[in-house]
Short mmCIF file of C-alpha atoms and ligand atoms in Angstrom, two decimals:
data_model
loop_
_atom_site.label_atom_id
_atom_site.label_comp_id
_atom_site.label_asym_id
_atom_site.label_seq_id
_atom_site.Cartn_x
_atom_site.Cartn_y
_atom_site.Cartn_z
CA MET A 1 1.46 23.16 162.01
CA MET A 2 4.92 21.75 161.52
CA HIS A 3 7.32 22.58 164.34
CA ILE A 4 10.20 24.78 163.24
CA ALA A 5 13.43 24.41 165.19
CA GLU A 6 14.53 27.52 167.07
CA ARG A 7 17.98 27.38 165.45
CA VAL A 8 16.33 27.99 162.07
CA ASP A 9 13.48 30.20 163.22
CA CYS A 10 15.96 32.68 164.71
CA VAL A 11 17.56 33.24 161.29
CA LEU A 12 16.20 36.41 159.71
CA PRO A 13 15.31 36.60 156.02
CA SER A 14 18.17 38.21 154.06
CA PRO A 15 17.50 41.95 153.47
CA PRO A 16 19.45 42.11 150.18
CA ARG A 17 17.42 39.16 148.85
CA ALA A 18 14.19 40.89 149.90
CA ILE A 19 15.16 44.01 147.92
CA PHE A 20 16.31 41.89 144.98
CA ASP A 21 12.97 40.03 145.02
CA LYS A 22 11.06 43.32 145.12
CA ALA A 23 13.19 44.65 142.26
CA CYS A 24 12.37 41.51 140.22
CA LYS A 25 8.68 42.37 140.40
CA LEU A 26 9.25 45.81 138.84
CA THR A 27 10.24 46.53 135.25
CA ASP A 28 13.27 48.45 133.98
CA VAL A 29 15.22 48.21 137.23
CA VAL A 30 19.00 48.71 137.34
CA ASP A 31 19.88 46.16 139.96
CA LEU A 32 22.97 46.97 142.03
CA THR A 33 22.13 44.67 144.94
CA LEU A 34 23.84 41.32 144.48
CA GLY A 35 27.51 40.41 144.64
CA ASP A 36 27.26 38.34 141.49
CA PRO A 37 29.77 39.29 138.77
CA ASP A 38 28.24 39.64 135.30
CA LEU A 39 31.45 38.66 133.45
CA PRO A 40 31.97 35.21 131.89
CA PRO A 41 34.42 32.78 133.49
CA PRO A 42 37.66 32.22 131.50
CA LEU A 43 37.06 30.13 128.37
CA ASN A 44 39.54 27.35 129.19
CA VAL A 45 37.77 26.83 132.52
CA ARG A 46 34.34 26.53 130.90
CA GLU A 47 35.80 24.10 128.35
CA ALA A 48 37.32 21.98 131.10
CA ALA A 49 33.89 21.64 132.75
CA CYS A 50 32.31 20.62 129.43
CA ARG A 51 35.06 18.06 128.85
CA ALA A 52 34.50 16.61 132.32
CA ILE A 53 30.77 16.30 131.66
CA MET A 54 31.28 14.68 128.25
CA ALA A 55 33.85 12.24 129.67
CA GLY A 56 31.40 11.19 132.38
CA LYS A 57 33.51 12.63 135.21
CA THR A 58 30.29 13.40 137.01
CA ARG A 59 30.04 10.99 139.92
CA TYR A 60 30.76 11.59 143.60
CA SER A 61 34.31 12.36 144.65
CA ALA A 62 35.97 11.86 148.03
CA ASN A 63 34.14 14.01 150.60
CA ALA A 64 37.06 16.42 150.88
CA GLY A 65 37.25 16.82 147.09
CA LEU A 66 39.38 15.41 144.27
CA PRO A 67 42.97 14.91 145.47
CA ALA A 68 44.22 16.69 142.32
CA LEU A 69 42.10 19.72 143.15
CA ARG A 70 43.27 19.81 146.75
CA ARG A 71 46.85 19.74 145.43
CA ALA A 72 46.03 22.57 143.01
CA ILE A 73 44.54 24.63 145.86
CA ALA A 74 47.59 24.04 148.07
CA MET A 75 49.94 25.01 145.19
CA ASP A 76 47.91 28.12 144.40
CA TYR A 77 47.93 29.13 148.07
CA ARG A 78 51.71 28.65 148.20
CA ARG A 79 52.16 30.75 145.06
CA THR A 80 50.05 33.60 146.41
CA THR A 81 51.09 33.57 150.09
CA GLY A 82 54.33 31.56 150.32
CA ARG A 83 52.77 29.26 152.92
CA GLU A 84 53.01 25.45 152.52
CA VAL A 85 49.99 23.35 153.46
CA ASP A 86 49.40 19.61 153.16
CA PRO A 87 46.74 19.10 150.45
CA ASP A 88 45.60 15.74 151.81
CA SER A 89 44.95 16.79 155.38
CA GLN A 90 44.61 20.59 155.43
CA VAL A 91 42.37 21.34 152.44
CA ILE A 92 38.66 20.64 151.98
CA VAL A 93 36.72 21.49 148.81
CA THR A 94 33.22 22.78 149.54
CA VAL A 95 30.02 23.97 147.87
CA GLY A 96 31.16 27.58 147.64
CA ALA A 97 32.98 29.58 150.29
CA MET A 98 29.55 29.76 151.87
CA GLU A 99 29.58 26.10 152.83
CA ALA A 100 33.24 26.35 153.89
CA SER A 101 32.41 29.12 156.38
CA PHE A 102 29.25 27.31 157.53
CA LEU A 103 31.20 24.08 158.17
CA ALA A 104 33.97 26.00 159.92
CA LEU A 105 31.53 27.69 162.31
CA TYR A 106 29.46 24.53 162.74
CA SER A 107 32.56 22.55 163.64
CA THR A 108 34.13 25.02 166.09
CA VAL A 109 31.45 27.10 167.83
CA GLU A 110 29.55 25.92 170.93
CA PRO A 111 26.24 27.34 172.19
CA GLY A 112 27.05 30.23 174.56
CA ASP A 113 30.33 31.09 172.81
CA GLU A 114 31.00 34.56 171.49
CA VAL A 115 32.15 35.08 167.92
CA VAL A 116 33.69 38.44 167.13
CA ILE A 117 32.72 39.65 163.67
CA HIS A 118 34.43 42.37 161.64
CA ALA A 119 31.69 44.84 160.66
CA PRO A 120 30.10 45.89 158.44
CA TYR A 121 29.81 42.22 157.62
CA TRP A 122 28.58 39.66 155.12
CA ILE A 123 25.22 38.77 156.65
CA ASN A 124 25.68 34.98 156.70
CA TYR A 125 28.21 35.22 159.54
CA SER A 126 25.85 36.76 162.06
CA GLN A 127 23.01 34.47 160.98
CA VAL A 128 24.96 31.22 161.29
CA VAL A 129 26.50 32.23 164.62
CA ARG A 130 23.03 32.99 166.04
CA SER A 131 21.66 29.75 164.64
CA LEU A 132 24.35 27.85 166.55
CA GLY A 133 23.19 29.41 169.82
CA ALA A 134 26.28 31.59 170.05
CA THR A 135 26.46 35.37 170.30
CA PRO A 136 27.90 37.55 167.53
CA VAL A 137 29.93 40.47 168.90
CA PHE A 138 30.49 43.11 166.25
CA VAL A 139 33.60 45.21 165.81
CA ASN A 140 32.46 48.20 163.84
CA THR A 141 34.79 50.00 161.47
CA ARG A 142 34.27 53.70 160.82
CA PRO A 143 33.92 55.79 157.68
CA GLU A 144 36.39 58.38 159.03
CA GLN A 145 38.99 55.58 159.15
CA ASN A 146 38.11 54.35 155.64
CA PHE A 147 36.30 51.40 157.26
CA GLU A 148 39.68 49.92 158.22
CA LEU A 149 39.60 47.47 161.10
CA GLN A 150 41.40 48.68 164.26
CA ALA A 151 43.19 46.08 166.38
CA ALA A 152 42.28 48.01 169.57
CA ASP A 153 38.59 47.60 168.72
CA VAL A 154 39.07 43.86 168.24
CA GLU A 155 40.83 43.70 171.60
CA ALA A 156 37.98 45.58 173.28
CA ALA A 157 35.45 43.08 171.89
CA LEU A 158 37.23 40.02 173.33
CA SER A 159 36.02 38.19 176.41
CA PRO A 160 36.80 34.82 178.02
CA LYS A 161 33.91 33.47 175.91
CA THR A 162 35.45 34.48 172.58
CA ARG A 163 35.86 31.32 170.52
CA LEU A 164 36.57 32.80 167.13
CA VAL A 165 37.23 36.09 165.38
CA VAL A 166 35.87 36.39 161.83
CA LEU A 167 37.94 38.60 159.54
CA ASN A 168 36.90 39.44 156.02
CA SER A 169 39.62 41.21 154.07
CA PRO A 170 38.93 42.59 151.52
CA ASN A 171 35.60 43.31 153.13
CA ASN A 172 32.08 42.93 151.83
CA PRO A 173 30.40 45.48 151.93
CA SER A 174 33.01 48.21 152.58
CA GLY A 175 35.77 47.06 150.20
CA ALA A 176 38.37 47.82 152.91
CA ILE A 177 41.58 45.80 153.29
CA ILE A 178 42.99 44.97 156.75
CA PRO A 179 46.56 46.36 156.85
CA ARG A 180 49.37 43.93 157.63
CA GLN A 181 50.24 45.64 160.95
CA THR A 182 46.65 45.18 162.14
CA LEU A 183 46.76 41.49 161.20
CA GLU A 184 50.02 41.19 163.16
CA ARG A 185 48.41 42.74 166.24
CA ILE A 186 45.34 40.47 165.94
CA ALA A 187 47.66 37.47 165.53
CA ASP A 188 49.41 38.47 168.80
CA LEU A 189 46.01 38.66 170.52
CA SER A 190 44.99 35.28 169.10
CA ARG A 191 48.10 33.61 170.47
CA GLU A 192 47.81 35.39 173.85
CA ARG A 193 44.08 34.82 174.38
CA GLY A 194 43.61 31.50 172.60
CA PHE A 195 40.87 32.35 170.08
CA ALA A 196 40.90 31.01 166.52
CA VAL A 197 40.48 33.11 163.36
CA LEU A 198 38.22 32.54 160.39
CA SER A 199 39.76 34.52 157.55
CA ASP A 200 37.38 34.96 154.61
CA GLU A 201 39.61 35.87 151.68
CA ILE A 202 37.08 35.44 148.86
CA TYR A 203 37.83 38.92 147.43
CA ASP A 204 41.64 38.67 147.60
CA SER A 205 42.08 38.75 143.82
CA LEU A 206 39.93 41.88 143.34
CA VAL A 207 42.44 44.32 144.81
CA TYR A 208 43.21 47.50 142.88
CA ASP A 209 45.94 50.10 142.31
CA GLY A 210 48.74 47.59 142.98
CA GLN A 211 47.69 47.05 146.59
CA LYS A 212 47.74 43.65 148.31
CA SER A 213 45.60 41.88 150.87
CA ASP A 214 47.54 39.57 153.20
CA SER A 215 46.42 36.30 154.77
CA ILE A 216 46.71 36.30 158.59
CA ALA A 217 47.45 32.57 158.38
CA VAL A 218 50.99 33.27 157.11
CA LEU A 219 51.99 35.02 160.34
CA PRO A 220 54.06 33.03 162.86
CA GLY A 221 52.01 30.41 164.68
CA MET A 222 48.77 31.40 162.91
CA GLY A 223 48.52 28.46 160.48
CA GLU A 224 47.48 26.22 163.35
CA ARG A 225 44.81 28.69 164.58
CA THR A 226 43.30 29.94 161.32
CA ILE A 227 40.66 28.72 158.90
CA VAL A 228 41.18 30.34 155.49
CA VAL A 229 38.06 30.45 153.32
CA ASN A 230 38.21 31.10 149.58
CA GLY A 231 36.78 29.93 146.26
CA LEU A 232 36.20 30.50 142.57
CA SER A 233 33.12 32.76 142.77
CA LYS A 234 34.68 36.20 142.65
CA ARG A 235 38.18 35.48 141.34
CA PHE A 236 36.97 33.66 138.21
CA ALA A 237 33.40 35.07 138.10
CA MET A 238 31.98 31.61 138.84
CA THR A 239 29.33 32.16 141.51
CA GLY A 240 26.82 29.59 140.24
CA TRP A 241 29.42 26.84 139.98
CA ARG A 242 29.40 26.58 143.78
CA LEU A 243 33.03 25.78 144.31
CA GLY A 244 34.96 26.94 147.35
CA TRP A 245 37.38 25.60 149.92
CA ALA A 246 38.82 25.92 153.37
CA ILE A 247 42.45 25.59 154.42
CA ALA A 248 42.64 24.73 158.10
CA PRO A 249 44.46 22.58 160.68
CA ALA A 250 44.18 18.85 159.87
CA GLU A 251 42.17 18.02 163.00
CA LEU A 252 39.48 20.49 161.94
CA VAL A 253 39.50 19.57 158.23
CA SER A 254 38.82 15.94 159.16
CA GLN A 255 35.79 16.99 161.23
CA MET A 256 34.50 19.32 158.51
CA THR A 257 34.92 16.48 156.01
CA LYS A 258 32.90 14.16 158.23
CA MET A 259 30.09 16.75 158.39
CA GLN A 260 30.29 17.40 154.65
CA GLU A 261 29.37 13.73 154.05
CA ASN A 262 26.16 14.42 155.96
CA ILE A 263 25.23 17.59 154.09
CA VAL A 264 26.27 17.44 150.42
CA ALA A 265 28.75 14.51 150.19
CA CYS A 266 31.05 16.60 147.99
CA ALA A 267 31.20 19.67 145.76
CA PRO A 268 29.84 19.22 142.19
CA LEU A 269 32.26 17.22 140.05
CA PRO A 270 32.23 19.27 136.81
CA ALA A 271 32.98 22.33 138.95
CA GLN A 272 35.84 20.50 140.67
CA HIS A 273 37.37 19.65 137.28
CA ALA A 274 36.89 23.24 136.14
CA ALA A 275 38.62 24.41 139.33
CA ILE A 276 41.70 22.30 138.58
CA GLU A 277 41.92 24.01 135.18
CA ALA A 278 41.28 27.47 136.70
CA LEU A 279 44.12 27.07 139.20
CA GLU A 280 46.60 25.01 137.19
CA GLY A 281 45.83 25.70 133.55
CA ASP A 282 46.83 28.60 131.39
CA THR A 283 44.12 30.82 132.86
CA ASP A 284 43.98 34.55 132.30
CA ASN A 285 41.48 36.16 134.66
CA SER A 286 43.09 39.61 134.65
CA TYR A 287 40.14 40.95 132.61
CA ILE A 288 37.94 40.47 135.68
CA ARG A 289 40.04 42.62 137.99
CA ASP A 290 40.72 45.20 135.26
CA GLU A 291 37.01 45.57 134.49
CA PHE A 292 36.03 45.98 138.14
CA GLN A 293 38.82 48.48 138.76
CA HIS A 294 37.55 50.50 135.79
CA ARG A 295 33.97 50.37 137.07
CA ARG A 296 35.18 51.34 140.54
CA ASP A 297 36.61 54.51 138.95
CA VAL A 298 33.36 55.17 137.05
CA ILE A 299 31.33 54.83 140.24
CA TYR A 300 33.74 56.92 142.32
CA GLN A 301 33.64 59.80 139.84
CA GLY A 302 29.90 59.46 139.21
CA ILE A 303 28.95 59.47 142.89
CA HIS A 304 31.19 62.45 143.61
CA ALA A 305 29.49 64.41 140.83
CA ILE A 306 26.17 64.06 142.69
CA PRO A 307 25.69 66.78 145.31
CA LYS A 308 25.18 65.41 148.84
CA LEU A 309 26.63 61.96 148.01
CA SER A 310 30.14 60.65 148.40
CA CYS A 311 32.03 57.36 148.58
CA LEU A 312 35.57 56.14 149.06
CA LYS A 313 37.77 55.07 146.20
CA THR A 314 37.24 51.47 147.27
CA PRO A 315 40.61 49.63 147.25
CA ALA A 316 39.10 46.19 146.54
CA THR A 317 35.93 44.14 145.80
CA PHE A 318 33.04 45.27 143.59
CA TYR A 319 31.17 47.15 146.28
CA THR A 320 31.17 50.63 147.61
CA LEU A 321 29.30 52.13 150.53
CA VAL A 322 27.73 55.37 149.34
CA ASP A 323 27.52 58.02 152.07
CA ILE A 324 23.97 59.42 152.00
CA ARG A 325 24.11 61.28 155.33
CA LYS A 326 23.78 64.72 153.72
CA THR A 327 20.47 63.77 152.07
CA GLY A 328 18.77 63.58 155.48
CA LEU A 329 17.22 60.21 154.56
CA LYS A 330 17.75 57.02 156.50
CA ASP A 331 19.23 54.20 154.44
CA TYR A 332 16.07 52.08 154.18
CA ASP A 333 13.91 55.01 153.08
CA PHE A 334 16.59 55.98 150.58
CA VAL A 335 16.75 52.53 148.96
CA MET A 336 12.99 51.99 148.95
CA ARG A 337 12.20 55.39 147.48
CA LEU A 338 15.01 55.12 144.94
CA LEU A 339 13.67 51.73 143.84
CA GLU A 340 10.05 52.82 143.64
CA GLU A 341 10.62 56.27 142.15
CA LYS A 342 13.67 55.73 139.92
CA ARG A 343 14.03 51.98 139.50
CA VAL A 344 17.53 51.58 140.91
CA ALA A 345 18.06 48.81 143.49
CA MET A 346 20.71 49.05 146.21
CA VAL A 347 20.91 47.69 149.77
CA HIS A 348 20.62 49.77 152.95
CA GLY A 349 23.88 49.85 154.92
CA SER A 350 22.29 48.93 158.26
CA ALA A 351 21.54 45.46 156.85
CA TYR A 352 25.29 44.83 157.14
CA GLY A 353 25.87 46.02 160.68
CA GLY A 354 23.01 47.88 162.31
CA PRO A 355 22.35 51.57 162.97
CA ASP A 356 26.01 52.66 162.71
CA TYR A 357 25.66 52.14 158.97
CA ASP A 358 22.26 53.73 158.39
CA GLY A 359 23.93 56.67 156.68
CA PHE A 360 25.17 54.38 153.90
CA VAL A 361 23.86 52.25 151.06
CA ARG A 362 25.76 49.43 149.38
CA LEU A 363 26.23 49.65 145.66
CA ALA A 364 27.48 46.51 143.83
CA PHE A 365 29.01 47.43 140.47
CA THR A 366 28.32 44.04 138.93
CA MET A 367 26.63 45.60 135.86
CA LYS A 368 28.04 46.85 132.57
CA GLU A 369 29.30 50.42 132.41
CA GLU A 370 26.32 51.75 130.44
CA ARG A 371 23.91 50.39 133.07
CA LEU A 372 26.05 51.95 135.79
CA MET A 373 25.90 55.30 133.96
CA LEU A 374 22.12 55.00 133.74
CA ALA A 375 21.95 54.18 137.46
CA LEU A 376 24.12 57.21 138.27
CA GLU A 377 21.82 59.47 136.23
CA ARG A 378 18.77 58.14 138.02
CA ILE A 379 20.40 58.45 141.44
CA ALA A 380 21.33 62.06 140.62
CA ASP A 381 17.71 62.81 139.59
CA PHE A 382 16.45 61.19 142.77
CA VAL A 383 18.78 63.15 145.07
CA GLN A 384 17.89 66.37 143.27
CA SER A 385 14.17 65.66 143.74
CA LEU A 386 14.49 65.38 147.52
N1 LIG B 401 32.17 35.41 151.75
C1 LIG B 401 31.84 36.67 151.46
C2 LIG B 401 32.42 37.78 152.25
C3 LIG B 401 30.95 36.95 150.41
O1 LIG B 401 30.63 38.22 150.13
C4 LIG B 401 30.40 35.89 149.67
C5 LIG B 401 29.43 36.11 148.60
O2 LIG B 401 28.91 37.17 148.38
C6 LIG B 401 30.78 34.59 150.02
C7 LIG B 401 31.66 34.38 151.06
C8 LIG B 401 30.20 33.40 149.31
O3 LIG B 401 31.00 32.93 148.30
P1 LIG B 401 30.64 31.60 147.49
O4 LIG B 401 29.89 32.02 146.27
O5 LIG B 401 31.98 31.01 147.19
O6 LIG B 401 29.81 30.73 148.37
#
């Protein structure tokens, strides 16, 4: 038998993938499991990728990405946050935000460190931290507080071993935004206690009702202690293009770039050219946010019409956590029975943060409205049958 390294063996299979795989084996399933937008990317962006391919712009780039793309990312970041960063030394282009966050953790976390993670959380964070021999320490947010992160809870989770605090605003899976005052308090703690912040802002363009999600990196002194992670996947509905980036202090970007050479060399070139067009061209992606805001309303009304279920009017992202506590079922039984009996796939809440979330299931509204309506009908039938 081949030896499997402990740092890989300790990584658990992804529960959402397991449900997705089970759903794939059944017929006529309405799949609300994956955070993969069903909308097309903007036309000019797709055309730019085709042009790059036809012009043979398909070779390796510098490890950190095309200089023109790094400039476009820095400009875009300045436009959206007001903060200036140096494109040559503070920006690295990666294979999705996923690789950006992996490289950031890989390059900063030592075995034995503690990494504080905003929960419920995107599962990769806990997995990668464990794989590095470090300990994830979760800061749970509560339904009665609209899943909003509380600075006092972050403070209570800190110890002398805290290396990094992972923030994800807007949050997957709750859709909650961290209010500016909370970011200010966490920034104070970061400066006082010396931990760094990984700020995953991948959903920052899917914010509804005129609200805004701020970047902690703009707060005084935080640019030098924060790794901002972002990418094209959600903002331009470009998940499969695998294009993300990190904005971080130069001394860290150079280390991440060195590691990138040893993993993937660079992000795919057609996707890099498409990203330049997405960020600098005449790109209208408002249809993506408008569509998800509309679906958010459909889901909010539909879930509230089902006795025993409720959910928040999620302020951002394309997820909502449906409160199933009144059904008397635990989350895993709920999702398995719903899948087997009514052919609707969702993910149990505890997958994103343990037993505190076993009264919830995550619904991703990445399907067309008529499929969502069908799912709502089936969920209503299921709840009635209990
Ligand atoms: N960060 C969060 C919080 C996510 O939910 C996801 C994808 O679901 C990612 C990062 C990964 O993004 P990308 O497709 O850019 O790798």
